[in-house]
Short mmCIF file of C-alpha atoms in Angstrom, two decimals:
data_model
loop_
_atom_site.label_atom_id
_atom_site.label_comp_id
_atom_site.label_asym_id
_atom_site.label_seq_id
_atom_site.Cartn_x
_atom_site.Cartn_y
_atom_site.Cartn_z
CA MET A 296 50.65 -14.31 -3.51
CA GLY A 297 53.12 -12.69 -5.90
CA GLU A 298 55.52 -9.90 -4.97
CA GLN A 299 53.70 -7.33 -7.08
CA GLU A 300 50.37 -8.03 -5.37
CA THR A 301 51.97 -7.99 -1.92
CA ALA A 302 53.51 -4.61 -2.67
CA THR A 303 50.15 -3.03 -3.56
CA ILE A 304 49.08 -1.42 -0.29
CA LEU A 305 46.40 1.26 -0.30
CA GLY A 306 46.57 3.95 2.35
CA ASP A 307 49.36 2.10 4.13
CA ARG A 308 46.75 -0.37 5.38
CA PHE A 309 44.81 -2.30 2.77
CA ARG A 310 46.54 -5.03 0.73
CA VAL A 311 44.90 -5.39 -2.68
CA GLU A 312 43.69 -8.86 -3.69
CA GLU A 313 41.42 -8.18 -6.64
CA HIS A 314 40.18 -5.36 -8.83
CA LEU A 315 36.39 -5.27 -8.57
CA GLY A 316 35.53 -2.46 -10.94
CA SER A 317 36.01 1.11 -12.07
CA GLY A 318 33.83 4.16 -11.67
CA SER A 319 33.89 7.83 -12.57
CA PHE A 320 35.93 8.65 -9.45
CA GLY A 321 38.42 5.77 -9.51
CA ASN A 322 38.66 2.03 -8.83
CA THR A 323 37.19 -0.40 -6.31
CA TYR A 324 39.25 -3.28 -4.93
CA ALA A 325 38.82 -6.36 -2.79
CA ALA A 326 41.55 -6.14 -0.19
CA VAL A 327 42.72 -7.40 3.19
CA ASP A 328 42.80 -5.04 6.15
CA THR A 329 46.32 -5.48 7.56
CA VAL A 330 45.10 -4.27 10.95
CA SER A 331 42.17 -6.67 11.47
CA GLY A 332 42.92 -9.32 8.88
CA GLU A 333 39.36 -8.99 7.50
CA ARG A 334 38.51 -8.81 3.80
CA VAL A 335 37.19 -5.40 2.81
CA ALA A 336 36.06 -3.47 -0.23
CA VAL A 337 38.17 -0.36 -0.79
CA LYS A 338 36.85 2.44 -2.94
CA GLU A 339 39.28 5.10 -4.10
CA LEU A 340 38.82 8.71 -5.12
CA ASP A 341 41.54 9.61 -7.59
CA LEU A 342 41.79 13.33 -8.29
CA SER A 343 43.27 12.59 -11.69
CA HIS A 344 39.85 11.14 -12.66
CA VAL A 345 37.84 14.05 -11.24
CA ASP A 346 37.11 17.39 -12.89
CA ASP A 347 34.57 18.62 -10.33
CA TRP A 348 35.27 19.34 -6.66
CA LYS A 349 31.68 18.19 -5.98
CA ALA A 350 33.05 14.64 -6.28
CA ILE A 351 35.13 15.16 -3.14
CA ASP A 352 32.05 16.33 -1.24
CA LEU A 353 30.09 13.26 -2.36
CA PHE A 354 32.92 10.92 -1.39
CA GLU A 355 33.26 12.41 2.09
CA ARG A 356 29.49 12.41 2.52
CA GLU A 357 29.37 8.70 1.66
CA ALA A 358 31.98 7.98 4.33
CA LYS A 359 30.15 9.99 7.00
CA THR A 360 26.82 8.34 6.14
CA LEU A 361 28.19 4.79 6.24
CA GLU A 362 29.86 5.47 9.58
CA ARG A 363 26.48 6.14 11.25
CA LEU A 364 24.57 3.27 9.64
CA ASP A 365 24.12 -0.11 11.32
CA HIS A 366 22.03 -2.61 9.38
CA PRO A 367 22.77 -6.28 8.55
CA ARG A 368 22.05 -5.66 4.84
CA ILE A 369 24.39 -2.67 4.57
CA PRO A 370 28.12 -3.59 4.67
CA ASP A 371 29.80 -2.12 7.77
CA TYR A 372 31.96 0.96 7.59
CA VAL A 373 35.67 0.20 8.28
CA ASP A 374 37.73 3.36 7.73
CA PHE A 375 38.13 6.51 5.68
CA ILE A 376 41.49 7.86 4.59
CA PRO A 377 40.98 11.46 3.44
CA LEU A 378 42.87 13.62 0.97
CA GLU A 379 45.59 14.94 3.23
CA SER A 380 48.75 14.23 1.30
CA GLY A 381 48.73 13.00 -2.25
CA ASP A 382 45.86 12.95 -4.69
CA THR A 383 43.90 9.84 -3.58
CA ALA A 384 41.38 9.17 -0.79
CA TYR A 385 40.13 5.75 0.30
CA LEU A 386 36.90 4.44 1.79
CA ALA A 387 36.88 0.90 3.20
CA GLN A 388 33.88 -1.13 4.26
CA GLU A 389 32.97 -4.76 4.83
CA LEU A 390 33.19 -6.83 1.64
CA ALA A 391 29.69 -8.03 0.80
CA PRO A 392 29.53 -11.59 -0.58
CA GLY A 393 27.84 -12.69 -3.75
CA SER A 394 27.02 -11.23 -7.14
CA THR A 395 25.01 -8.20 -8.17
CA LEU A 396 21.42 -8.68 -9.26
CA ARG A 397 22.42 -7.38 -12.66
CA GLN A 398 24.96 -10.19 -13.00
CA LEU A 399 22.43 -12.78 -11.82
CA VAL A 400 19.82 -11.69 -14.39
CA ARG A 401 22.43 -11.87 -17.14
CA ALA A 402 23.49 -15.35 -16.07
CA GLN A 403 20.15 -16.86 -15.07
CA GLY A 404 17.48 -14.88 -16.89
CA PRO A 405 14.39 -13.16 -15.41
CA PHE A 406 13.49 -13.79 -11.77
CA SER A 407 10.34 -15.64 -10.77
CA GLU A 408 7.71 -13.62 -8.95
CA ALA A 409 8.51 -15.40 -5.68
CA ARG A 410 12.18 -14.43 -5.97
CA ALA A 411 11.33 -10.87 -6.97
CA ARG A 412 9.01 -10.62 -3.96
CA HIS A 413 11.89 -11.74 -1.76
CA VAL A 414 14.04 -8.96 -3.22
CA ALA A 415 11.25 -6.42 -2.72
CA GLY A 416 10.77 -7.46 0.91
CA GLN A 417 14.46 -7.26 1.85
CA MET A 418 15.01 -4.00 -0.02
CA LEU A 419 11.96 -2.36 1.53
CA ASP A 420 13.23 -3.44 4.93
CA ILE A 421 16.50 -1.61 4.19
CA LEU A 422 14.63 1.48 2.95
CA VAL A 423 12.46 1.48 6.08
CA TYR A 424 15.68 1.58 8.11
CA LEU A 425 17.18 4.41 6.03
CA ASP A 426 13.94 6.38 6.28
CA SER A 427 13.95 5.95 10.08
CA ARG A 428 17.32 7.73 10.44
CA ARG A 429 17.22 11.35 11.61
CA PRO A 430 17.54 12.94 9.19
CA PRO A 431 16.35 10.26 6.75
CA VAL A 432 18.99 8.87 4.40
CA ILE A 433 18.26 8.82 0.66
CA HIS A 434 20.44 6.47 -1.42
CA ARG A 435 19.49 8.00 -4.81
CA ASP A 436 21.00 5.16 -6.89
CA ILE A 437 18.95 2.01 -6.26
CA LYS A 438 19.55 -0.34 -9.19
CA PRO A 439 20.43 -4.02 -9.83
CA GLY A 440 24.15 -3.21 -10.03
CA ASN A 441 24.14 -1.81 -6.48
CA ILE A 442 22.41 -4.79 -4.86
CA LEU A 443 24.34 -7.97 -4.13
CA ALA A 444 22.84 -11.38 -3.35
CA ASP A 445 24.74 -14.18 -1.61
CA SER A 446 24.23 -17.91 -2.05
CA GLN A 447 21.18 -17.80 0.26
CA ASP A 448 19.66 -14.88 -1.69
CA ASP A 449 20.29 -12.51 1.21
CA LEU A 450 20.75 -9.01 -0.17
CA TYR A 451 23.24 -6.23 0.49
CA LEU A 452 22.83 -2.61 -0.61
CA VAL A 453 26.14 -1.03 -1.65
CA ASP A 454 27.55 2.13 -3.27
CA PHE A 455 26.29 5.04 -1.23
CA GLY A 456 28.25 7.42 -3.48
CA SER A 457 25.11 9.39 -4.37
CA VAL A 458 23.72 9.44 -0.85
CA VAL A 459 22.10 12.56 0.59
CA ASP A 460 20.05 13.22 3.70
CA ALA A 461 16.67 14.91 3.80
CA ALA A 462 17.89 17.81 5.98
CA ARG A 463 20.61 18.68 3.46
CA GLN A 464 18.01 18.59 0.67
CA MET A 465 15.78 21.11 2.46
CA THR A 466 18.55 23.52 3.49
CA SER A 467 20.34 23.50 0.14
CA GLY A 468 17.17 23.73 -1.94
CA GLY A 469 18.24 20.82 -4.11
CA SER A 470 21.40 18.91 -4.87
CA THR A 471 23.62 17.64 -7.63
CA VAL A 472 21.84 15.40 -10.12
CA ALA A 473 22.81 11.88 -9.12
CA GLY A 474 21.59 8.45 -10.09
CA THR A 475 21.47 6.14 -13.09
CA PHE A 476 19.32 6.84 -16.12
CA GLY A 477 16.46 4.36 -16.33
CA TYR A 478 16.34 3.85 -12.56
CA MET A 479 16.43 7.49 -11.49
CA ALA A 480 13.10 9.10 -10.50
CA PRO A 481 11.95 12.05 -12.66
CA GLU A 482 12.34 14.53 -9.78
CA GLN A 483 16.05 13.64 -9.52
CA LEU A 484 16.60 15.23 -12.93
CA HIS A 485 15.80 18.53 -11.22
CA GLY A 486 18.24 17.88 -8.37
CA THR A 487 15.52 16.88 -5.91
CA ALA A 488 15.31 13.50 -4.16
CA THR A 489 13.12 12.08 -1.39
CA THR A 490 12.45 8.67 0.08
CA ALA A 491 9.93 8.26 -2.74
CA SER A 492 12.84 8.52 -5.19
CA ASP A 493 14.39 5.36 -3.71
CA LEU A 494 11.01 3.62 -4.02
CA TYR A 495 11.05 4.51 -7.72
CA GLY A 496 14.55 3.04 -8.09
CA LEU A 497 13.38 -0.15 -6.38
CA GLY A 498 10.36 -0.38 -8.69
CA MET A 499 12.55 -0.05 -11.77
CA THR A 500 14.91 -2.66 -10.31
CA LEU A 501 11.98 -5.07 -9.90
CA ILE A 502 10.95 -4.41 -13.51
CA HIS A 503 14.48 -5.34 -14.62
CA LEU A 504 14.38 -8.53 -12.54
CA VAL A 505 10.98 -9.84 -13.72
CA THR A 506 11.44 -8.91 -17.41
CA GLY A 507 15.17 -9.52 -17.77
CA LYS A 508 15.43 -6.15 -19.52
CA SER A 509 16.63 -2.73 -18.50
CA PRO A 510 13.71 -0.29 -18.11
CA THR A 511 15.21 1.76 -20.95
CA GLU A 512 14.54 -1.18 -23.30
CA LEU A 513 10.82 -1.27 -22.53
CA PRO A 514 8.12 0.91 -24.10
CA LYS A 515 6.72 3.90 -22.24
CA SER A 516 3.33 5.59 -22.19
CA ARG A 517 2.96 8.95 -20.47
CA LEU A 518 6.28 8.44 -18.65
CA ARG A 519 5.14 5.04 -17.33
CA VAL A 520 7.18 1.96 -18.23
CA GLN A 521 4.93 -0.67 -19.82
CA PHE A 522 6.31 -3.90 -18.36
CA ARG A 523 3.26 -6.17 -18.06
CA ASP A 524 3.54 -7.64 -21.57
CA ALA A 525 7.16 -8.57 -20.86
CA ALA A 526 6.19 -10.29 -17.60
CA PRO A 527 2.71 -11.78 -18.24
CA ALA A 528 2.93 -14.32 -15.38
CA LEU A 529 2.94 -11.67 -12.64
CA SER A 530 0.01 -11.72 -10.25
CA GLU A 531 -2.21 -8.66 -10.28
CA PRO A 532 -1.32 -7.50 -6.74
CA PHE A 533 2.43 -7.66 -7.39
CA ALA A 534 2.09 -5.91 -10.75
CA ARG A 535 0.07 -3.15 -9.07
CA LEU A 536 2.76 -2.83 -6.38
CA ILE A 537 5.42 -2.25 -9.03
CA GLU A 538 3.21 0.20 -10.93
CA LYS A 539 2.67 2.26 -7.80
CA LEU A 540 6.39 2.25 -6.98
CA VAL A 541 7.21 3.74 -10.40
CA GLU A 542 4.49 6.36 -10.66
CA PRO A 543 6.08 9.39 -12.42
CA ALA A 544 4.76 11.83 -9.77
CA ALA A 545 6.32 11.25 -6.34
CA GLU A 546 3.04 12.02 -4.55
CA ASP A 547 1.32 9.17 -6.42
CA ARG A 548 3.73 6.55 -5.07
CA PHE A 549 3.47 4.92 -1.66
CA SER A 550 3.64 7.34 1.25
CA GLY A 551 6.85 5.63 2.37
CA PRO A 552 8.67 2.28 2.46
CA LYS A 553 6.56 1.12 5.45
CA ASP A 554 3.40 1.63 3.40
CA ALA A 555 4.90 -0.27 0.46
CA LEU A 556 6.08 -3.13 2.71
CA ARG A 557 2.61 -3.36 4.27
CA TYR A 558 1.09 -3.60 0.78
CA LEU A 559 3.60 -6.29 -0.25
CA ARG A 560 2.84 -8.45 2.79
CA ASN A 561 -0.91 -7.91 2.83
CA PRO A 562 -2.21 -6.58 -0.51
CA PRO A 563 -5.84 -5.41 -0.63
CA ARG A 564 -8.16 -8.22 -1.59
CA GLU A 565 -8.88 -8.29 -5.27
CA LYS A 566 -12.36 -7.23 -6.28
CA PRO A 567 -13.95 -7.62 -9.69
CA GLN A 568 -14.37 -4.23 -11.27
CA PRO A 569 -17.95 -3.19 -12.07
CA GLN A 570 -18.60 -3.93 -15.69
CA ASP A 571 -19.48 -1.21 -18.14
CA LEU A 572 -20.61 1.56 -15.83
CA SER A 573 -21.52 3.59 -18.87
CA GLN A 574 -24.48 1.25 -19.41
CA ILE A 575 -26.16 2.19 -16.11
CA PRO A 576 -29.55 3.60 -17.18
CA ASP A 577 -29.50 7.39 -17.38
CA SER A 578 -31.67 8.81 -14.64
CA SER A 579 -32.05 12.21 -16.29
CA SER A 580 -35.69 11.47 -17.06
CA LEU A 581 -36.34 10.99 -13.35
CA VAL A 582 -33.96 13.50 -11.79
CA PRO A 583 -32.27 15.72 -14.42
CA GLN A 584 -29.39 16.84 -12.19
CA THR A 585 -27.99 13.29 -11.89
CA SER A 586 -27.14 12.61 -15.53
CA ASN A 587 -23.45 12.28 -14.52
CA VAL A 588 -24.05 9.41 -12.07
CA PRO A 589 -21.89 6.76 -13.83
CA ALA A 590 -18.82 9.03 -13.95
CA ARG A 591 -19.19 10.02 -10.30
CA LEU A 592 -19.60 6.43 -9.20
CA GLU A 593 -16.56 5.31 -11.15
CA ARG A 594 -14.47 8.13 -9.70
CA ALA A 595 -15.60 7.32 -6.16
CA MET A 596 -14.65 3.66 -6.58
CA GLN A 597 -11.05 4.64 -7.36
CA GLN A 598 -10.54 6.41 -4.05
CA PRO A 599 -8.75 4.71 -1.09
CA LEU A 600 -11.71 5.43 1.19
CA TYR A 601 -13.86 3.15 -1.00
CA GLU A 602 -11.68 0.09 -0.26
CA GLN A 603 -11.76 0.93 3.45
CA ALA A 604 -15.53 1.31 3.36
CA LEU A 605 -15.91 -2.16 1.85
CA GLN A 606 -14.06 -3.64 4.84
CA TYR A 607 -16.26 -1.84 7.38
CA GLU A 608 -18.89 -3.87 9.23
CA PRO A 609 -21.76 -1.68 10.50
CA GLU A 610 -23.38 -2.36 13.83
CA ILE A 611 -26.83 -3.80 13.13
CA PRO A 612 -29.28 -3.35 16.00
CA ASP A 613 -31.79 -6.08 16.88
CA HIS A 614 -34.94 -4.42 15.60
CA ASN A 615 -36.96 -7.63 16.08
CA LYS A 616 -36.41 -7.57 19.84
CA THR A 617 -37.57 -3.96 19.97
CA MET A 618 -40.58 -4.87 17.86
CA LEU A 619 -41.54 -7.72 20.22
CA ILE A 620 -41.28 -5.56 23.34
CA THR A 621 -43.36 -2.87 21.69
CA LEU A 622 -45.96 -5.43 20.55
CA MET A 623 -46.30 -6.93 24.02
CA ALA A 624 -46.43 -3.52 25.69
CA VAL A 625 -49.25 -2.40 23.41
CA THR A 626 -51.16 -5.67 23.11
CA LEU A 627 -51.34 -6.66 26.77
CA PRO A 628 -53.05 -3.49 28.00
CA THR A 629 -55.33 -3.12 24.99
CA LEU A 630 -56.49 -6.74 24.75
CA GLY A 631 -55.67 -8.38 28.06
CA VAL A 632 -57.22 -5.84 30.45
CA PRO A 633 -60.63 -5.54 28.69
CA ALA A 634 -60.81 -9.34 28.38
CA LEU A 635 -60.08 -9.74 32.09
CA ILE A 636 -62.77 -7.20 33.05
CA ALA A 637 -65.32 -8.91 30.82
CA LEU A 638 -64.60 -12.27 32.40
CA MET A 639 -64.85 -10.88 35.91
CA LEU A 640 -68.29 -9.35 35.19
CA SER A 641 -69.55 -12.70 33.98
CA GLU A 642 -70.86 -15.35 36.33
CA LEU A 643 -67.99 -17.74 35.66
CA PRO A 644 -66.04 -19.08 38.67
CA MET A 645 -62.92 -17.06 39.55
CA LEU A 646 -60.67 -20.11 39.06
CA LEU A 647 -61.94 -20.55 35.51
CA ILE A 648 -61.43 -16.86 34.83
CA LEU A 649 -57.83 -17.07 35.95
CA VAL A 650 -57.22 -20.21 33.85
CA VAL A 651 -58.73 -18.66 30.71
CA THR A 652 -56.77 -15.43 31.24
CA GLY A 653 -53.52 -17.37 31.78
CA LEU A 654 -54.06 -19.44 28.63
CA ALA A 655 -54.79 -16.32 26.60
CA MET A 656 -51.67 -14.63 27.89
CA ALA A 657 -49.57 -17.76 27.18
CA CYS A 658 -50.91 -17.96 23.63
CA LEU A 659 -50.19 -14.29 23.08
CA LEU A 660 -46.68 -14.71 24.44
CA ALA A 661 -46.09 -17.81 22.29
CA VAL A 662 -47.22 -15.96 19.17
CA GLY A 663 -44.93 -13.04 20.03
CA VAL A 664 -41.88 -15.22 20.71
CA GLY A 665 -42.55 -17.34 17.64
CA GLY A 666 -42.88 -14.25 15.50
CA TYR A 667 -39.68 -12.85 16.96
CA LEU A 668 -37.74 -16.05 16.21
CA TRP A 669 -39.14 -16.27 12.69
CA LEU A 670 -38.36 -12.64 11.92
CA GLY A 671 -34.92 -12.96 13.50
CA ARG A 672 -34.05 -15.98 11.34
CA LYS A 673 -35.38 -14.24 8.25
CA HIS A 674 -33.46 -11.06 9.06
CA ALA A 675 -30.23 -12.95 9.78
CA ASN A 676 -30.42 -14.68 6.41
CA GLU A 677 -30.79 -11.40 4.55
CA PRO A 678 -27.46 -10.46 2.97
CA LEU A 679 -25.78 -7.21 3.96
CA HIS A 680 -25.32 -5.25 0.74
CA ARG A 681 -22.69 -2.57 0.35
CA VAL A 682 -23.91 -0.13 -2.24
CA VAL A 683 -21.93 2.58 -3.96
CA SER A 684 -24.76 5.03 -4.31
CA MET A 685 -25.80 8.42 -5.51
CA ILE A 686 -28.30 10.24 -3.30
CA VAL A 687 -30.47 12.05 -5.79
CA ASP A 688 -33.41 13.71 -4.15
CA THR A 689 -34.90 14.99 -0.91
CA SER A 690 -37.93 13.16 0.44
CA GLY A 691 -39.58 15.19 3.18
CA ASN A 692 -37.87 16.68 6.19
CA ASP A 693 -36.68 13.51 7.89
CA GLY A 694 -34.80 11.66 5.20
CA VAL A 695 -33.60 11.32 1.62
CA THR A 696 -34.51 8.73 -0.99
CA PHE A 697 -31.67 6.93 -2.77
CA PRO A 698 -30.17 5.60 -4.90
CA ILE A 699 -31.45 6.05 -8.41
CA ASP A 700 -28.34 4.53 -10.02
CA ALA A 701 -25.75 2.49 -8.13
CA VAL A 702 -23.43 -0.45 -8.20
CA ILE A 703 -24.29 -3.11 -5.62
CA GLU A 704 -21.88 -5.71 -4.26
CA THR A 705 -23.68 -8.91 -3.35
CA ALA A 706 -22.76 -11.37 -0.60
CA ASP A 707 -20.58 -13.49 -2.90
CA GLY A 708 -18.45 -10.50 -3.87
CA THR A 709 -19.87 -9.97 -7.36
CA ARG A 710 -21.17 -6.61 -8.50
CA LYS A 711 -24.15 -5.65 -10.59
CA ARG A 712 -26.05 -2.56 -11.57
CA PHE A 713 -28.64 -1.64 -9.00
CA ARG A 714 -31.61 0.68 -9.18
CA CYS A 715 -33.97 1.31 -6.30
CA HIS A 716 -35.27 3.75 -3.70
CA HIS A 717 -34.42 3.64 0.00
CA VAL A 718 -34.81 6.11 2.81
CA VAL A 719 -31.93 7.13 5.02
CA GLN A 720 -31.90 9.67 7.84
CA GLN A 721 -30.60 13.14 7.01
CA ARG A 722 -27.90 12.81 9.66
CA MET A 723 -26.30 10.05 7.60
CA ALA A 724 -26.18 11.77 4.25
CA ALA A 725 -27.28 14.79 2.27
CA ALA A 726 -28.77 15.09 -1.18
CA GLY A 727 -26.11 14.68 -3.87
CA ASP A 728 -23.65 12.64 -1.77
CA VAL A 729 -21.81 9.65 -3.21
CA GLY A 730 -20.77 6.97 -0.77
CA VAL A 731 -21.06 3.39 0.40
CA ALA A 732 -24.39 2.49 1.97
CA TYR A 733 -25.03 -0.64 4.05
CA ILE A 734 -28.43 -2.12 3.28
CA LYS A 735 -30.06 -5.18 4.83
CA GLY A 736 -33.51 -5.99 3.62
CA GLN A 737 -35.09 -2.59 3.11
CA THR A 738 -33.20 -0.87 5.94
CA ILE A 739 -30.21 1.46 5.68
CA TYR A 740 -27.92 0.86 8.65
CA ASP A 741 -25.05 3.20 7.84
CA PHE A 742 -23.57 5.39 5.13
CA ILE A 743 -19.92 6.40 4.53
CA ARG A 744 -19.59 9.50 2.43
CA ILE A 745 -16.86 9.36 -0.22
CA GLU A 746 -17.72 12.42 -2.25
CA ALA A 747 -20.10 15.26 -1.43
#
């Protein structure tokens, strides 16, 4: 090492090896900690580069935040040398290996979906950790340039210079606008950031990885980045994950990183969308008040409760067993007893009477059991239909008749228009409800209301 390099000591502790980059506050260096001998990244705050005292607050906040974090994908805090004498402060942390995702995309081109999924999984794991802190930690500047990947594609999240915690957000009523245009959530432009803002930054990062383009280079429609044409090979579940991460309204994104990670690992099973709901026959000629059935059905099928209802398996009682018991209880007294009396009044020997009665009872029992088995097999083979239905009319005091117009999902998962009348007990549903009904044969076993 040359004399000039040896002489460059930052904060009387860190010997500079390499200049890594420059930012608005100063430079970042790769250095050796003369105390531990470990390689570190040293970030400087140079007052000659700063025209706003807010920069000092951000720099000190970054140091305090890193000091209380402990995660394998966040480089460890080493030391902070504040502005006590002189015009420069230093923040040192473990030097993360590898290159930034931005550099990798430039060198290698767009990521495959499998590689992008790997990035999404590791980043969501980091965000779950940050969200679990009390108060939660919000990075506010998730982007490809702040994520490093080593030779094994293990990721490291760096540059907490824009970090803020949720408690500070609430007590201050907002904060300085921080982030990078193109990756920054819309609410950050108003000085507000939440965990959902980091999800947005991750979504935009994934768009950059799978398209090879910055989000600012892609077309937009109603504030939504249109990335699908630039990444046509993406699977539908992964594309939907990204779309939900980058919803313009924070409340339309995932409820938190845990929810997003759960979706990534186990996306809802894909279902074919019902085709051309507008072509469902208008029932206005039958029941005038239900002329808006197609729109209501389509709206109901977009709600989260609908997907949950499709997974639900209703408890189906054994009606055939009940029917057999009822049949035997009614038939034996009404047929068996009179027949026995008639035989006893005849002049036939008692032994013959008992034999004839026993045979009759055996035949009756055989018919009952046979009927039960036949009905049971027939009932078991009947598919359980889940019907998105519109209850349209009242039918007496004990039930309602429905549906007039519906979309039925058959056993093989396909959907078709469905028009029929069934009766369901009032306790299950009320006239005008939209929901998922569970029909087997001609019997309604359950009903989950989605929209009243």
